Coordinates of C-alpha atoms and ligand atoms in Angstrom, one line a residue:
M21 CA 0.2 -0.4 0.1
T22 CA 2.6 2.1 -0.1
S23 CA 2.6 5.1 -2.3
P24 CA 6.6 6.3 -2.6
S25 CA 5.1 9.4 -5.1
F26 CA 2.7 10.8 -2.3
P27 CA 4.0 10.2 1.0
V28 CA 1.8 9.9 3.7
V29 CA 2.4 12.3 6.2
T30 CA 0.5 12.3 9.5
R31 CA 0.6 14.4 12.6
F32 CA -1.2 14.2 16.4
A33 CA -1.2 17.9 17.2
P34 CA -1.9 18.2 21.4
S35 CA -1.8 21.1 24.1
P36 CA 0.6 21.0 26.7
T37 CA -2.0 22.0 28.9
G38 CA -2.7 19.0 30.6
R39 CA -1.6 15.1 30.5
L40 CA -3.1 13.0 27.5
H41 CA -6.2 11.3 28.2
V42 CA -7.5 8.1 26.4
G43 CA -9.4 10.5 24.1
N44 CA -6.6 11.9 22.7
I45 CA -4.2 8.6 22.5
R46 CA -6.7 7.5 20.4
T47 CA -6.2 10.0 18.0
A48 CA -2.3 10.1 18.5
L49 CA -2.8 5.9 17.5
H50 CA -4.8 6.3 15.1
S51 CA -2.5 9.4 13.3
W52 CA 0.8 6.5 14.2
M53 CA -0.6 4.0 12.5
L54 CA -2.2 5.4 9.4
A55 CA 1.5 6.9 8.7
R56 CA 3.0 3.5 9.7
R57 CA 0.7 1.2 7.3
D58 CA 1.7 3.6 4.2
G59 CA 5.4 3.8 5.1
G60 CA 5.1 8.2 6.1
R61 CA 5.8 10.0 8.3
F62 CA 4.2 11.1 11.7
V63 CA 4.7 14.2 13.2
L64 CA 4.4 15.6 17.0
R65 CA 3.4 19.1 16.9
I66 CA 3.2 20.6 20.3
D67 CA 0.2 23.1 20.2
D68 CA 2.4 25.8 22.7
T69 CA 0.8 28.8 21.6
D70 CA -0.9 29.4 24.1
A71 CA 2.0 30.9 26.5
E72 CA 0.5 30.9 29.6
R73 CA -1.3 27.3 29.6
S74 CA 1.2 25.1 28.0
E75 CA 3.7 24.0 30.6
E76 CA 7.3 22.5 29.7
R77 CA 6.0 19.2 32.2
Y78 CA 3.1 18.2 29.8
V79 CA 5.3 18.4 26.7
D80 CA 7.5 16.0 28.4
S81 CA 5.1 13.9 29.8
I82 CA 3.4 13.8 26.1
R83 CA 6.8 12.3 25.1
A84 CA 7.0 9.8 27.9
D85 CA 3.4 8.6 27.2
L86 CA 3.9 8.3 23.4
A87 CA 7.2 6.4 23.7
W88 CA 5.3 4.3 26.6
L89 CA 2.7 3.5 23.8
G90 CA 5.8 2.9 21.6
L91 CA 4.0 5.8 18.9
V92 CA 7.4 7.2 17.9
P93 CA 7.3 10.3 16.2
D94 CA 9.6 10.7 13.0
Q95 CA 9.7 14.5 13.6
E96 CA 8.9 17.0 16.7
V97 CA 8.0 20.8 15.6
R98 CA 6.6 23.1 18.6
Q99 CA 4.2 25.6 17.4
S100 CA 6.3 28.3 20.0
A101 CA 9.2 27.8 17.8
R102 CA 7.3 29.3 14.5
F103 CA 6.3 32.4 15.3
A104 CA 8.0 33.9 12.3
L105 CA 6.2 31.4 9.8
Y106 CA 2.8 32.4 11.3
Q107 CA 3.2 36.0 11.0
A108 CA 4.7 35.7 7.4
R109 CA 1.5 33.9 5.9
F110 CA -0.8 36.4 8.5
D111 CA 0.7 39.8 6.4
A112 CA 0.3 37.6 3.0
L113 CA -3.3 37.1 4.0
V114 CA -3.6 40.7 5.4
D115 CA -2.3 41.9 2.3
A116 CA -4.8 39.7 0.2
G117 CA -8.0 40.8 2.0
R118 CA -8.1 37.3 3.7
I119 CA -7.8 38.8 7.1
Y120 CA -8.8 42.0 8.4
P121 CA -9.0 43.9 11.5
A122 CA -12.0 44.0 14.0
Y123 CA -12.5 46.2 17.0
E124 CA -15.5 44.9 19.0
S125 CA -14.9 44.7 22.2
A126 CA -15.9 41.4 23.7
Q127 CA -19.0 43.2 25.5
E128 CA -20.4 44.5 22.4
L129 CA -19.5 41.3 20.4
D130 CA -21.8 39.5 23.2
L131 CA -24.6 42.1 22.7
K132 CA -24.9 41.2 19.3
R133 CA -25.2 37.6 19.9
K134 CA -27.8 38.2 22.2
V135 CA -29.9 40.8 19.7
L136 CA -29.4 38.3 17.0
L137 CA -30.5 35.2 19.7
G138 CA -33.3 37.1 20.4
R139 CA -34.5 37.4 17.1
G140 CA -34.2 33.9 16.4
L141 CA -31.3 34.3 13.9
P142 CA -28.1 32.3 14.1
P143 CA -25.2 34.7 16.5
V144 CA -23.4 34.9 12.9
Y145 CA -20.9 37.9 13.2
D146 CA -22.0 40.8 11.0
R147 CA -18.6 41.8 9.4
A148 CA -19.5 45.1 10.7
A149 CA -16.0 46.0 10.5
L150 CA -14.7 45.2 7.4
R151 CA -17.8 48.6 6.5
L152 CA -15.5 50.6 8.9
T153 CA -14.3 53.8 6.7
A154 CA -10.6 54.9 6.9
A155 CA -11.8 57.8 8.9
E156 CA -13.6 55.8 11.8
R157 CA -10.7 53.0 11.8
A158 CA -8.4 55.5 12.1
A159 CA -10.0 57.5 14.9
L160 CA -10.2 54.0 16.9
E161 CA -7.1 53.7 16.4
S162 CA -5.8 57.1 17.9
D163 CA -8.4 56.1 20.2
R164 CA -5.4 53.2 21.4
V165 CA -7.8 50.4 20.6
R166 CA -6.1 47.3 19.5
P167 CA -7.6 45.4 16.6
H168 CA -8.3 41.7 17.0
W169 CA -8.0 39.8 13.7
R170 CA -11.1 38.0 11.6
F171 CA -10.2 35.4 8.4
K172 CA -13.2 36.5 6.0
L173 CA -14.6 33.7 4.4
D174 CA -15.4 33.1 0.9
H175 CA -19.2 33.4 1.0
D176 CA -19.3 32.0 -2.8
S177 CA -19.5 28.6 -2.7
P178 CA -20.3 25.8 0.0
I179 CA -17.6 24.4 1.5
E180 CA -17.4 20.2 0.6
W181 CA -15.0 17.3 1.9
D182 CA -15.1 14.1 1.2
D183 CA -14.3 13.0 5.1
L184 CA -12.9 9.5 5.5
V185 CA -15.0 8.3 8.5
R186 CA -18.1 10.5 7.9
G187 CA -18.4 10.5 4.3
P188 CA -19.5 14.3 1.7
Q189 CA -19.7 16.8 4.0
R190 CA -20.9 20.4 3.2
F191 CA -20.8 23.6 5.4
D192 CA -22.5 27.0 4.0
P193 CA -20.0 29.3 5.3
A194 CA -22.4 32.3 5.2
T195 CA -23.5 30.8 8.2
M196 CA -20.4 30.6 9.6
S197 CA -19.3 33.4 12.0
D198 CA -15.6 34.9 10.2
P199 CA -13.2 32.7 13.2
V200 CA -11.0 35.1 15.1
V201 CA -7.2 34.2 14.1
R202 CA -5.5 36.6 16.0
R203 CA -6.1 38.3 19.5
A204 CA -5.7 41.8 19.6
D205 CA -2.5 41.5 22.6
G206 CA -0.6 39.5 19.2
S207 CA -1.5 36.1 20.0
W208 CA -2.3 33.2 18.0
L209 CA -6.0 31.4 18.2
Y210 CA -5.6 27.6 17.4
M211 CA -6.9 27.9 14.2
L212 CA -4.9 29.2 11.5
P213 CA -1.2 28.2 12.9
S214 CA -3.1 24.6 12.3
A215 CA -3.9 25.2 8.8
I216 CA -0.2 27.1 8.2
D217 CA 1.2 24.3 9.8
D218 CA -0.6 21.7 8.1
A219 CA 0.4 23.3 5.0
D220 CA 4.5 24.1 5.7
L221 CA 4.9 20.3 6.8
G222 CA 3.0 18.8 4.2
I223 CA 0.3 17.2 6.0
T224 CA -1.2 14.9 3.6
H225 CA -4.2 13.1 6.8
V226 CA -5.4 14.9 9.5
V227 CA -7.3 12.5 11.7
R228 CA -8.8 13.9 15.1
G229 CA -12.0 14.3 17.2
E230 CA -15.4 15.3 15.5
D231 CA -15.3 18.2 17.1
H232 CA -12.9 19.3 15.2
V233 CA -15.4 19.2 12.4
S234 CA -16.8 22.9 11.6
N235 CA -13.2 23.8 12.2
T236 CA -12.1 21.5 9.3
A237 CA -14.9 24.3 7.4
L238 CA -12.8 27.0 8.1
Q239 CA -9.3 25.4 8.2
L240 CA -10.6 24.3 4.6
Q241 CA -10.9 27.6 2.9
M242 CA -7.5 28.8 4.5
F243 CA -5.5 26.6 3.0
A244 CA -7.4 27.3 -0.4
A245 CA -6.9 31.2 0.5
M246 CA -3.2 30.1 0.9
G247 CA -2.9 28.4 -2.2
A248 CA -1.9 25.5 -0.3
P249 CA -3.4 22.0 -1.4
A250 CA -5.7 20.6 1.9
P251 CA -4.7 16.7 3.6
A252 CA -7.5 14.4 4.0
F253 CA -9.8 14.4 6.6
A254 CA -11.1 11.5 9.2
H255 CA -12.9 12.4 11.7
A256 CA -13.5 10.3 14.3
A257 CA -16.8 9.7 16.2
L258 CA -15.7 10.4 20.2
L259 CA -15.4 8.0 23.1
T260 CA -17.7 7.9 25.5
G261 CA -17.6 6.0 29.0
S262 CA -18.8 2.6 29.4
E263 CA -22.4 3.7 31.0
G264 CA -22.6 5.0 27.7
K265 CA -22.0 9.3 28.6
L266 CA -19.7 11.3 27.8
S267 CA -18.2 10.8 31.5
K268 CA -15.3 13.0 32.9
R269 CA -13.6 10.0 34.3
L270 CA -12.8 9.2 30.6
G271 CA -10.4 12.8 31.3
S272 CA -9.0 11.5 33.7
L273 CA -7.8 8.2 32.3
G274 CA -4.2 8.0 31.1
V275 CA -0.9 6.8 30.6
D276 CA 0.0 6.7 33.9
H277 CA -3.2 5.2 35.2
F278 CA -2.9 2.4 32.8
R279 CA 0.5 1.6 34.0
E280 CA -0.2 2.1 37.5
G281 CA -3.2 -0.2 37.0
G282 CA -0.3 -3.4 35.4
I283 CA -2.0 -2.6 31.5
E284 CA -0.3 -2.9 28.7
P285 CA 0.7 -0.7 26.0
A286 CA -0.1 -3.1 23.4
A287 CA -3.4 -3.5 25.3
V288 CA -4.5 0.0 24.8
L289 CA -3.1 -0.3 21.8
S290 CA -5.2 -3.0 20.4
L291 CA -8.8 -2.0 22.2
L292 CA -8.5 2.2 21.2
T293 CA -7.9 0.7 17.6
R294 CA -10.7 -1.2 17.4
I295 CA -13.8 0.2 19.7
G296 CA -16.0 2.2 17.5
T297 CA -15.1 0.2 14.7
S298 CA -16.9 -3.1 12.7
Q299 CA -13.1 -4.2 13.0
P300 CA -13.3 -6.9 15.8
V301 CA -10.5 -6.4 19.0
E302 CA -7.9 -8.5 18.7
P303 CA -5.3 -8.6 21.9
L304 CA -2.3 -8.3 19.9
V305 CA 0.9 -8.3 21.2
D306 CA 2.2 -6.9 17.8
P307 CA 0.7 -3.9 16.5
A308 CA 1.5 -5.0 13.0
P309 CA -1.4 -6.6 11.9
L310 CA -3.9 -3.6 13.3
I311 CA -2.0 -1.6 11.4
E312 CA -2.2 -3.4 8.3
A313 CA -5.6 -4.0 8.8
L314 CA -6.6 0.1 10.0
D315 CA -9.2 1.2 7.8
F316 CA -11.6 4.7 8.3
A317 CA -14.3 2.8 6.0
H318 CA -14.7 0.6 9.3
F319 CA -15.0 3.5 11.8
G320 CA -18.4 4.4 13.1
R321 CA -20.2 7.5 13.1
A322 CA -22.0 6.1 17.1
P323 CA -19.7 7.3 19.9
A324 CA -17.3 4.5 20.6
R325 CA -17.6 3.0 24.3
F326 CA -14.2 2.7 26.4
D327 CA -14.6 0.4 29.3
E328 CA -11.9 -0.1 31.9
A329 CA -12.9 -3.6 32.2
E330 CA -12.5 -4.4 28.8
L331 CA -9.3 -3.1 28.7
A332 CA -8.1 -5.1 31.7
Q333 CA -9.3 -8.2 29.8
V334 CA -7.6 -7.5 26.9
S335 CA -4.3 -7.0 28.6
A336 CA -4.7 -10.2 30.7
R337 CA -5.1 -11.9 27.0
I338 CA -1.7 -10.2 26.0
V339 CA -0.2 -10.6 29.7
H340 CA -0.8 -14.5 28.6
Q341 CA 1.0 -14.4 25.3
L342 CA 4.1 -12.4 26.1
P343 CA 7.2 -13.8 25.9
F344 CA 9.2 -14.1 28.5
D345 CA 12.5 -11.8 26.5
A346 CA 9.5 -8.7 26.7
V347 CA 9.0 -9.2 30.1
A348 CA 12.6 -10.2 31.8
D349 CA 13.6 -6.9 33.0
R350 CA 10.2 -6.4 35.0
L351 CA 10.6 -9.8 36.7
P352 CA 11.7 -10.3 39.6
E353 CA 15.5 -11.5 40.2
G354 CA 16.2 -14.7 39.2
M355 CA 12.9 -16.0 38.1
D356 CA 13.8 -17.5 34.4
A357 CA 11.7 -18.7 31.3
A358 CA 10.7 -21.5 32.9
A359 CA 9.1 -19.7 35.9
W360 CA 7.5 -17.5 33.9
A361 CA 6.5 -19.9 31.4
A362 CA 4.6 -21.6 34.3
V363 CA 3.4 -18.6 35.6
R364 CA 2.0 -16.4 33.0
P365 CA -1.5 -17.9 32.3
N366 CA -2.6 -17.0 35.8
L367 CA -1.4 -13.1 35.5
A368 CA -3.3 -10.6 35.4
A369 CA -0.6 -8.3 35.7
V370 CA 3.1 -8.9 34.4
A371 CA 3.7 -7.6 38.1
E372 CA 1.8 -10.5 39.7
A373 CA 4.3 -12.7 38.7
A374 CA 6.7 -11.1 41.7
D375 CA 3.8 -13.0 43.7
W376 CA 4.2 -16.5 42.4
W377 CA 7.8 -16.0 42.6
G378 CA 7.7 -15.8 45.7
V379 CA 5.4 -19.1 46.4
I380 CA 8.5 -20.7 44.4
E381 CA 11.1 -20.3 45.9
G382 CA 9.4 -19.3 49.7
P383 CA 8.9 -19.3 52.3
I384 CA 5.8 -19.6 52.3
D385 CA 2.7 -20.1 55.3
P386 CA 2.1 -23.5 55.8
P387 CA -1.7 -24.3 55.6
T388 CA -4.0 -25.7 58.6
A389 CA -6.5 -27.8 57.3
A390 CA -6.6 -30.6 60.2
E391 CA -7.8 -33.6 58.2
D392 CA -5.3 -33.9 56.0
G393 CA -2.4 -34.4 58.1
A394 CA -1.9 -38.4 57.9
Y395 CA -2.2 -38.0 54.1
L396 CA -0.2 -35.1 53.7
A397 CA 2.9 -37.6 55.9
Q398 CA 2.2 -39.8 53.2
A399 CA 2.6 -37.6 50.1
A400 CA 5.8 -36.6 52.0
T401 CA 6.4 -40.0 52.1
A402 CA 5.8 -40.4 48.2
A403 CA 7.6 -37.2 46.8
R404 CA 11.2 -38.9 48.8
A405 CA 10.2 -42.0 46.8
I406 CA 9.4 -40.7 42.8
D407 CA 11.9 -39.4 40.1
W408 CA 12.2 -36.0 40.6
A409 CA 13.8 -35.6 37.0
G410 CA 11.2 -36.2 35.0
D411 CA 7.1 -35.2 35.4
P412 CA 7.2 -34.9 39.1
W413 CA 3.5 -33.8 39.9
H414 CA 2.5 -36.8 37.8
A415 CA 4.5 -39.2 39.5
L416 CA 3.8 -38.4 42.9
T417 CA -0.4 -37.8 42.4
A418 CA -0.7 -41.3 40.5
R419 CA 0.9 -42.8 43.2
L420 CA -0.4 -40.9 45.8
K421 CA -3.6 -42.0 44.2
A422 CA -3.1 -45.5 43.8
E423 CA -2.0 -45.5 47.9
S424 CA -4.6 -43.3 49.5
G425 CA -7.5 -44.0 46.9
R426 CA -7.9 -40.3 46.7
K427 CA -9.1 -38.8 43.5
G428 CA -10.2 -35.6 42.8
K429 CA -10.2 -32.3 44.7
P430 CA -9.4 -34.4 48.4
L431 CA -6.1 -35.9 46.4
F432 CA -5.1 -32.5 44.5
L433 CA -6.1 -29.6 47.0
P434 CA -3.9 -30.7 50.1
L435 CA -0.9 -31.0 48.1
R436 CA -1.9 -27.9 46.4
R437 CA -1.7 -26.2 49.4
A438 CA 0.6 -27.4 50.8
L439 CA 3.3 -27.1 48.2
T440 CA 2.1 -23.4 46.8
G441 CA 0.2 -22.2 50.4
R442 CA -2.7 -21.3 48.2
D443 CA -6.0 -23.0 47.0
H444 CA -5.4 -21.7 43.5
G445 CA -3.1 -21.0 40.9
P446 CA -0.6 -21.9 38.2
D447 CA -0.9 -25.4 37.2
M448 CA 1.2 -27.7 39.3
A449 CA 3.2 -30.2 37.0
A450 CA 4.9 -26.6 35.5
L451 CA 5.2 -25.5 39.3
L452 CA 6.6 -28.6 41.2
P453 CA 9.8 -28.5 39.1
L454 CA 10.3 -25.0 39.8
I455 CA 10.0 -25.6 43.7
G456 CA 12.2 -28.3 43.1
R457 CA 12.2 -31.5 45.6
D458 CA 14.0 -30.0 48.3
R459 CA 11.6 -27.1 48.6
A460 CA 8.5 -29.5 48.5
L461 CA 9.6 -32.5 50.7
A462 CA 10.4 -29.9 53.4
R463 CA 6.7 -27.9 52.8
L464 CA 5.5 -31.2 52.7
D465 CA 6.8 -32.7 56.0
A466 CA 5.9 -29.1 57.5
A467 CA 2.7 -29.0 56.7
A468 CA 2.1 -32.8 57.5
D469 CA 3.3 -31.7 61.0
S470 CA 1.8 -29.0 61.1
N471 CA -1.9 -30.9 60.7
R472 CA -1.2 -33.5 62.4
S473 CA -4.6 -34.3 63.7
G474 CA -4.8 -35.5 67.6
Ligands
LIG20 N1 -4.2 21.4 19.4 C1 -5.7 20.6 19.0 C2 -6.0 19.9 19.6 O1 -5.6 19.7 20.7 C3 -5.5 19.8 17.7 C4 -6.5 20.0 16.9 C5 -6.1 19.4 15.7 O2 -5.7 18.2 15.6 O3 -6.2 20.5 15.0 O4 -7.2 20.3 20.1

């Protein structure tokens, strides 16, 4: 699917005013996947034009969160380093009559809106600033009224595009206010710098949430005004919480929360790639098949439902597939591939492997079920007689079955308790060779002693 003549360039453009949350992680993911699918480039654009609200610690956390997820950008740009470019494009658009100064105060604009709404009309800016005479403008400026700046929409034809998710879109520019692109203090609003950057960085596909659909209509006119080709757009439906409503909690769920909960990054990728699409959620350690199968045509228009419990399940299913090499640096000292293979099917999170390593190495709490004392003494004797080189668990239980006449739970459970101190856990056939003969004999002896009745 690679098209070298038209390399795909996508971008993820967070504002560093907070941590990434599950909604923008999903946006980042889809942008990254599209670039990877088509052999293109993925750009991280830090939208830090707002000096007051942007914080360096959030820039760092955005980078760290993307790194944890494995979404490595091919390029990073910061809007705060690009003001000269914005100024140049702005000047050209002012010269071309596509950006104009407006002098209304916030209160005046608010009043205009209220009047229109009161008459049942849409609160569209009336372009009064365009009708000022040169003398009126000069008078305002001599009163030291500093203008803010609006982009003049072209009302001549509808704004149309074929959205990769939503299909054909159409907006009537006459129903939209000329957007303010720059404040009176010279600071930039989001809209124009974003379009300038998308044009300048050669972005071919903008993937973002559907809350940006009307911005896209405005930005398409900005691309046209700059004589730049417009990128393709994919506006994904928003996320909702598991309860089906737009949930505040989603805004607080991010990489820290996932990591603390023992969630694997591959689970976040597996789930967020597919929720809200007609493709099934598949727990995959390697995202390559997800990338290969990415197709916006499968994205639904209804909100995507994000369920933390589902994420935990997907993560557990990923843990069950993780090879030793992928987790070795997260396992306790000494825990080897055989131990990992033995405990892996029982884990919801990799960190739980340490509990089972503690069970293997001991010490464990001996069980206290008095009625099994004689049976456990019999087990201790049998365990001394069997061959430990092959499959000691089956050798031990076969022998005890014949000697004691027990079967099923009464045969197995006292042994599991004596050998692990627990009622449940990994397959004993895998665990017992790891516990080993010496520890197993000591545990059976201890259990037999503490359970001797009478
Ligand atoms: N900084 C904007 C946001 O976080 C970027 C939107 C876009 O993708 O253009 O909403």
